[in-house]
Amino acid sequence: MAATLAYAVASRTTLSGKHIGVVFDFVEARSGKADRAEWRELWAWVTASPVAAADYAPDRLLALAAAAIDFVPVTTLNPVVGKLARHDPRAVHRLMLHPSGNGRALAGPALWRAMRSLSDDELRQAYLGTRSKREFLRALPPSRRAAIAGADLARPGSAPAAVDLALLDMIPGPARAAIARELLSRPGGTDIPDVTDRLTARLTWAEAEPPLTAAIRRPTADERATAYPQLVTAAVGSRDPSVITELLSLLTRLRNEQDPVRTSALGAVADIPMSLFTTDHLPGIERLATDALQARDRSWNTSNAVGTLARTLLLHGGITSEPAFTEAALRIIGSLADLSIDPNLSGLHRNLPRGAEQRILTTLLPRLESEAERERWGLCLSLADGLGHRAFDLPELQRLILRACSASSDTTVRQAVRLALAAPATRDNHLDELLARDRSLITLPLVQSLIGERRTDLLDTLLNTRTPGRFLSGKVVFVPMFLTGFHRWSPHHIDRYARLLYDYARGRKTTPYERASAIRQLGRLPGSLARVTWFVDNGELVDAEAALTALGTSDEPAAAISVLARHVGDDRARVAVSSIATCAKWIAPARLSSTVAPLLESPKITARKEAIRLLAELRAPDALPIIAGLVTRPDAHRDVRRAAVFATRFLLDNDQTWALLDDAAADPEVAGAILDIGPAVLPVPQRQRFAALVRDLAAADDPRVAAAALNALGSWQRWWASGTREVIVDRLTDLETIGTWVAAMRALMAGVRTDGDPAAVIETVHRLRSSDFSAVDRDIPAHQRLSKLLHWFMTVVRNHPTSPRAFSAPVVAALADDPIWHDQVIELTVVAIRWTDPAGVLTTLDEVARYATGALVTRPAHHLGQRLNSELDTTPPTTFLTISTEPARSQAPSIALAALAIVDRYAGKFGWSPEWARLLTALRAHPDPDVRRTAHTVFMAPE
């Protein structure tokens, strides 16, 4: 694929899906010298269809990702990252832990399952770096979870109250109990009752049962409501059915409890895994459900928990073919039904083995038929909804659903009709049967859609007669609003439907809204031009505008435009112009200028602007002479001239167009329209010439035009013409002008970020430092601008992909001789640190020590701490320990404080191992009082 044609590709996704090899070749050819801005474009190309790329060449995709990750986030690989990890797990692992952080958001169960082949150490690094730790552990075998997450959960110095219990519950029983014991032994583990109960529930049942049994007998309802779920958690953690039996006996106390306590306990019981239940548990479970439903203070939450419990038993019975579970579930459901409560069975089909739905229905059928006799359809429809597609092959259930379509409740009928028409195999027969009973069902959108797109044989019946029934009176002629499917209709049906809509729109009792809807619907039908045109001149304003809108979708665009053209000069022009633009897309370019001629002569500015756009975009042969003629008229409106300038983006292959742009650039009222054209819409060969035009605008005398041009220069950086940087620096250092310097600074940063050359920044620093400009009501403007420039430059240095230290060194040298700028010197030096170079970090700390004196002694530590907040997860722990050890022994206060910042951030997040504890202890004994004072504000264990 030629690079010069890339801008014209309408859909990168379509091209990548069909010719991904060509896209790979295109991206690889340009990637060698690509900068940050170009990599954004190239990465968008290669991941436009990530599935196609991963299927075609996973190695090439991973190689490009490794090259791109320094510049752009690679999260667009998430749809296929699992497949890539199965192909090369270590390559994906490197992306996830890349120092730039651009791979940190790679995630998903497929990825984590594919990474099981990695070692525990490698998985632990990925675990510590991911934001979705629970999902990560869930994807791993339980036997490996303790080795990967155990040390993090029990890291030294972490408070017992801060442990993530959801993560702890994913650890297998013995390891989980060991972690819980360790946390309970720490300060705060047994001193705070809530924390103690939560951790005790993670011990073995023998250890947890006595204290938690005492907890459910506490005097206040709030304490008991908290204790019951912990008791259930401890029983579930044992994975022993005999313990569940013991638990159920302890829960008999709930009969005399308050509803909030009962609700909390039942919610926990409903979450017990099905595999732990046996038939011996069923009497106890039924007793719990019965006691809860018979309670006088029963709440909706309690009833819902009982319904969830019934669903669990029903699923277990279907999976294990144990009728006792299904019968128990039915008895609980019956008790709920007696209270007019239907259980929530949604998503039931996701957990059932093949064939289990038939067993469930066989068991439930007597009850469903009994309830059907009493016009109670809740359980039947809830079951059909929950089974989803599995309900399609259950004839008895389908028969009941059809019966429910005649229920007394309209809401029930609507739900039943949706379910009856869901099965593709029986949809047609069911539709015939339903319409034979009640033709007013045509009012339901689902029925209309089926008839319009599939059952066109029913159109004669529905369009030629009245459709009386429960949803429609026999005195009403119903006009359905079909949205699609007209290409399947016969001419006879289209004509009949058009006459029906026409008569309806002209009806005396039809509301304005209904008339407008009917007219717009009429415009969608082939051959409806004459009928729609009648409303343009004979209807009210609402009707006329609806007709003008409808003409835009006419299948006779030339004839429709001739009608619309009559209104481009009156009050309906706003509608007519839009419809003409829609129709014009179907007109041959050779006839386009004559077609839009009425727009060009219209007194309405909007009409002339639209005509210019259509001529240029649709490439009329005489577009440029016509547009030039409009622009050069003495009375040409400003908005028309701006529209003409913006439309030139389609015509830049003609020198006359560039002359028109040069004239526009000299007119401040129009020059801004040039800047609305971005590089993405232009062919590559024309971009550098256009960038020169933007540069000239940045140097314009009008500050509004110059500021807008400077803001636009950032997107043109790859095609900057010679002299662009000089213009930017001049604007930035022009202290007499206030309105352009921020935009100039933004453009300067865009250029430096892309080309990696700090020469323009150095020149700006020298000019601003040497300036002695002053003015009334302005305070050291050169200093303010330089401060802002350096603040923005810090970000560019930090994100430099290769050698940030060499990149920032000339700017540091230009500032080092003035103590006023030493804080900025310190920050510029610190942000250039790369943790992958420990020796360079130590050298950097030594360098900044000579600037960090007096009030600046804490600044290296401050700036280092800001770096660490976002970079801890992407650097191996041994690296930070190596970096911190030597500075912690330094006598220089600034270096020791910098070491303390690393110790605080790292150990505070990953745990106070003995090595980190020794470093903090040494810093608390440092000879400098400022270091000692700061070290005593860092604590290894919270009080």
PDB file of N, CA and C in Angstrom, residues 386-413:
ATOM      1  N   GLY A 386     -35.215 -17.466  31.934  1.00  0.00           N
ATOM      2  CA  GLY A 386     -33.956 -17.940  32.489  1.00  0.00           C
ATOM      3  C   GLY A 386     -33.287 -19.000  31.639  1.00  0.00           C
ATOM      4  N   LEU A 387     -34.098 -19.867  31.004  1.00  0.00           N
ATOM      5  CA  LEU A 387     -33.527 -20.916  30.166  1.00  0.00           C
ATOM      6  C   LEU A 387     -33.033 -20.386  28.833  1.00  0.00           C
ATOM      7  N   GLY A 388     -33.519 -19.220  28.400  1.00  0.00           N
ATOM      8  CA  GLY A 388     -33.048 -18.636  27.155  1.00  0.00           C
ATOM      9  C   GLY A 388     -33.283 -19.550  25.970  1.00  0.00           C
ATOM     10  N   HIS A 389     -32.247 -19.780  25.168  1.00  0.00           N
ATOM     11  CA  HIS A 389     -32.399 -20.595  23.968  1.00  0.00           C
ATOM     12  C   HIS A 389     -32.706 -22.058  24.285  1.00  0.00           C
ATOM     13  N   ARG A 390     -32.422 -22.490  25.511  1.00  0.00           N
ATOM     14  CA  ARG A 390     -32.724 -23.878  25.858  1.00  0.00           C
ATOM     15  C   ARG A 390     -34.225 -24.130  25.959  1.00  0.00           C
ATOM     16  N   ALA A 391     -34.985 -23.085  26.134  1.00  0.00           N
ATOM     17  CA  ALA A 391     -36.441 -23.249  26.202  1.00  0.00           C
ATOM     18  C   ALA A 391     -37.043 -23.524  24.829  1.00  0.00           C
ATOM     19  N   PHE A 392     -36.280 -23.292  23.748  1.00  0.00           N
ATOM     20  CA  PHE A 392     -36.839 -23.464  22.399  1.00  0.00           C
ATOM     21  C   PHE A 392     -37.229 -24.917  22.121  1.00  0.00           C
ATOM     22  N   ASP A 393     -36.519 -25.874  22.721  1.00  0.00           N
ATOM     23  CA  ASP A 393     -36.755 -27.286  22.428  1.00  0.00           C
ATOM     24  C   ASP A 393     -37.583 -27.980  23.511  1.00  0.00           C
ATOM     25  N   LEU A 394     -38.364 -27.203  24.239  1.00  0.00           N
ATOM     26  CA  LEU A 394     -39.235 -27.763  25.283  1.00  0.00           C
ATOM     27  C   LEU A 394     -40.687 -27.518  24.868  1.00  0.00           C
ATOM     28  N   PRO A 395     -41.298 -28.444  24.146  1.00  0.00           N
ATOM     29  CA  PRO A 395     -42.652 -28.205  23.614  1.00  0.00           C
ATOM     30  C   PRO A 395     -43.679 -27.890  24.699  1.00  0.00           C
ATOM     31  N   GLU A 396     -43.569 -28.559  25.849  1.00  0.00           N
ATOM     32  CA  GLU A 396     -44.563 -28.298  26.894  1.00  0.00           C
ATOM     33  C   GLU A 396     -44.466 -26.863  27.394  1.00  0.00           C
ATOM     34  N   LEU A 397     -43.236 -26.379  27.526  1.00  0.00           N
ATOM     35  CA  LEU A 397     -43.057 -24.993  27.978  1.00  0.00           C
ATOM     36  C   LEU A 397     -43.540 -24.015  26.911  1.00  0.00           C
ATOM     37  N   GLN A 398     -43.261 -24.301  25.632  1.00  0.00           N
ATOM     38  CA  GLN A 398     -43.727 -23.433  24.559  1.00  0.00           C
ATOM     39  C   GLN A 398     -45.252 -23.383  24.518  1.00  0.00           C
ATOM     40  N   ARG A 399     -45.886 -24.539  24.791  1.00  0.00           N
ATOM     41  CA  ARG A 399     -47.347 -24.566  24.801  1.00  0.00           C
ATOM     42  C   ARG A 399     -47.891 -23.665  25.907  1.00  0.00           C
ATOM     43  N   LEU A 400     -47.279 -23.694  27.061  1.00  0.00           N
ATOM     44  CA  LEU A 400     -47.718 -22.835  28.162  1.00  0.00           C
ATOM     45  C   LEU A 400     -47.487 -21.361  27.836  1.00  0.00           C
ATOM     46  N   ILE A 401     -46.369 -21.069  27.157  1.00  0.00           N
ATOM     47  CA  ILE A 401     -46.094 -19.672  26.782  1.00  0.00           C
ATOM     48  C   ILE A 401     -47.182 -19.164  25.840  1.00  0.00           C
ATOM     49  N   LEU A 402     -47.597 -20.002  24.879  1.00  0.00           N
ATOM     50  CA  LEU A 402     -48.666 -19.599  23.964  1.00  0.00           C
ATOM     51  C   LEU A 402     -49.956 -19.353  24.729  1.00  0.00           C
ATOM     52  N   ARG A 403     -50.222 -20.159  25.747  1.00  0.00           N
ATOM     53  CA  ARG A 403     -51.418 -19.923  26.555  1.00  0.00           C
ATOM     54  C   ARG A 403     -51.293 -18.594  27.300  1.00  0.00           C
ATOM     55  N   ALA A 404     -50.083 -18.280  27.736  1.00  0.00           N
ATOM     56  CA  ALA A 404     -49.894 -17.023  28.465  1.00  0.00           C
ATOM     57  C   ALA A 404     -50.130 -15.808  27.584  1.00  0.00           C
ATOM     58  N   CYS A 405     -50.072 -15.970  26.254  1.00  0.00           N
ATOM     59  CA  CYS A 405     -50.330 -14.852  25.340  1.00  0.00           C
ATOM     60  C   CYS A 405     -51.794 -14.415  25.370  1.00  0.00           C
ATOM     61  N   SER A 406     -52.638 -15.170  26.049  1.00  0.00           N
ATOM     62  CA  SER A 406     -54.049 -14.785  26.206  1.00  0.00           C
ATOM     63  C   SER A 406     -54.354 -14.422  27.644  1.00  0.00           C
ATOM     64  N   ALA A 407     -53.335 -14.101  28.432  1.00  0.00           N
ATOM     65  CA  ALA A 407     -53.539 -13.775  29.840  1.00  0.00           C
ATOM     66  C   ALA A 407     -54.335 -12.491  29.983  1.00  0.00           C
ATOM     67  N   SER A 408     -54.812 -12.250  31.199  1.00  0.00           N
ATOM     68  CA  SER A 408     -55.634 -11.062  31.439  1.00  0.00           C
ATOM     69  C   SER A 408     -54.796  -9.801  31.579  1.00  0.00           C
ATOM     70  N   SER A 409     -53.518  -9.966  31.892  1.00  0.00           N
ATOM     71  CA  SER A 409     -52.637  -8.807  32.078  1.00  0.00           C
ATOM     72  C   SER A 409     -51.928  -8.468  30.772  1.00  0.00           C
ATOM     73  N   ASP A 410     -51.999  -7.194  30.364  1.00  0.00           N
ATOM     74  CA  ASP A 410     -51.308  -6.776  29.141  1.00  0.00           C
ATOM     75  C   ASP A 410     -49.800  -6.939  29.269  1.00  0.00           C
ATOM     76  N   THR A 411     -49.267  -6.654  30.463  1.00  0.00           N
ATOM     77  CA  THR A 411     -47.823  -6.808  30.665  1.00  0.00           C
ATOM     78  C   THR A 411     -47.406  -8.252  30.472  1.00  0.00           C
ATOM     79  N   THR A 412     -48.205  -9.173  31.004  1.00  0.00           N
ATOM     80  CA  THR A 412     -47.912 -10.598  30.833  1.00  0.00           C
ATOM     81  C   THR A 412     -47.967 -10.986  29.364  1.00  0.00           C
ATOM     82  N   VAL A 413     -48.968 -10.472  28.638  1.00  0.00           N
ATOM     83  CA  VAL A 413     -49.103 -10.806  27.218  1.00  0.00           C
ATOM     84  C   VAL A 413     -47.891 -10.326  26.437  1.00  0.00           C
TER      85      VAL A 413
END
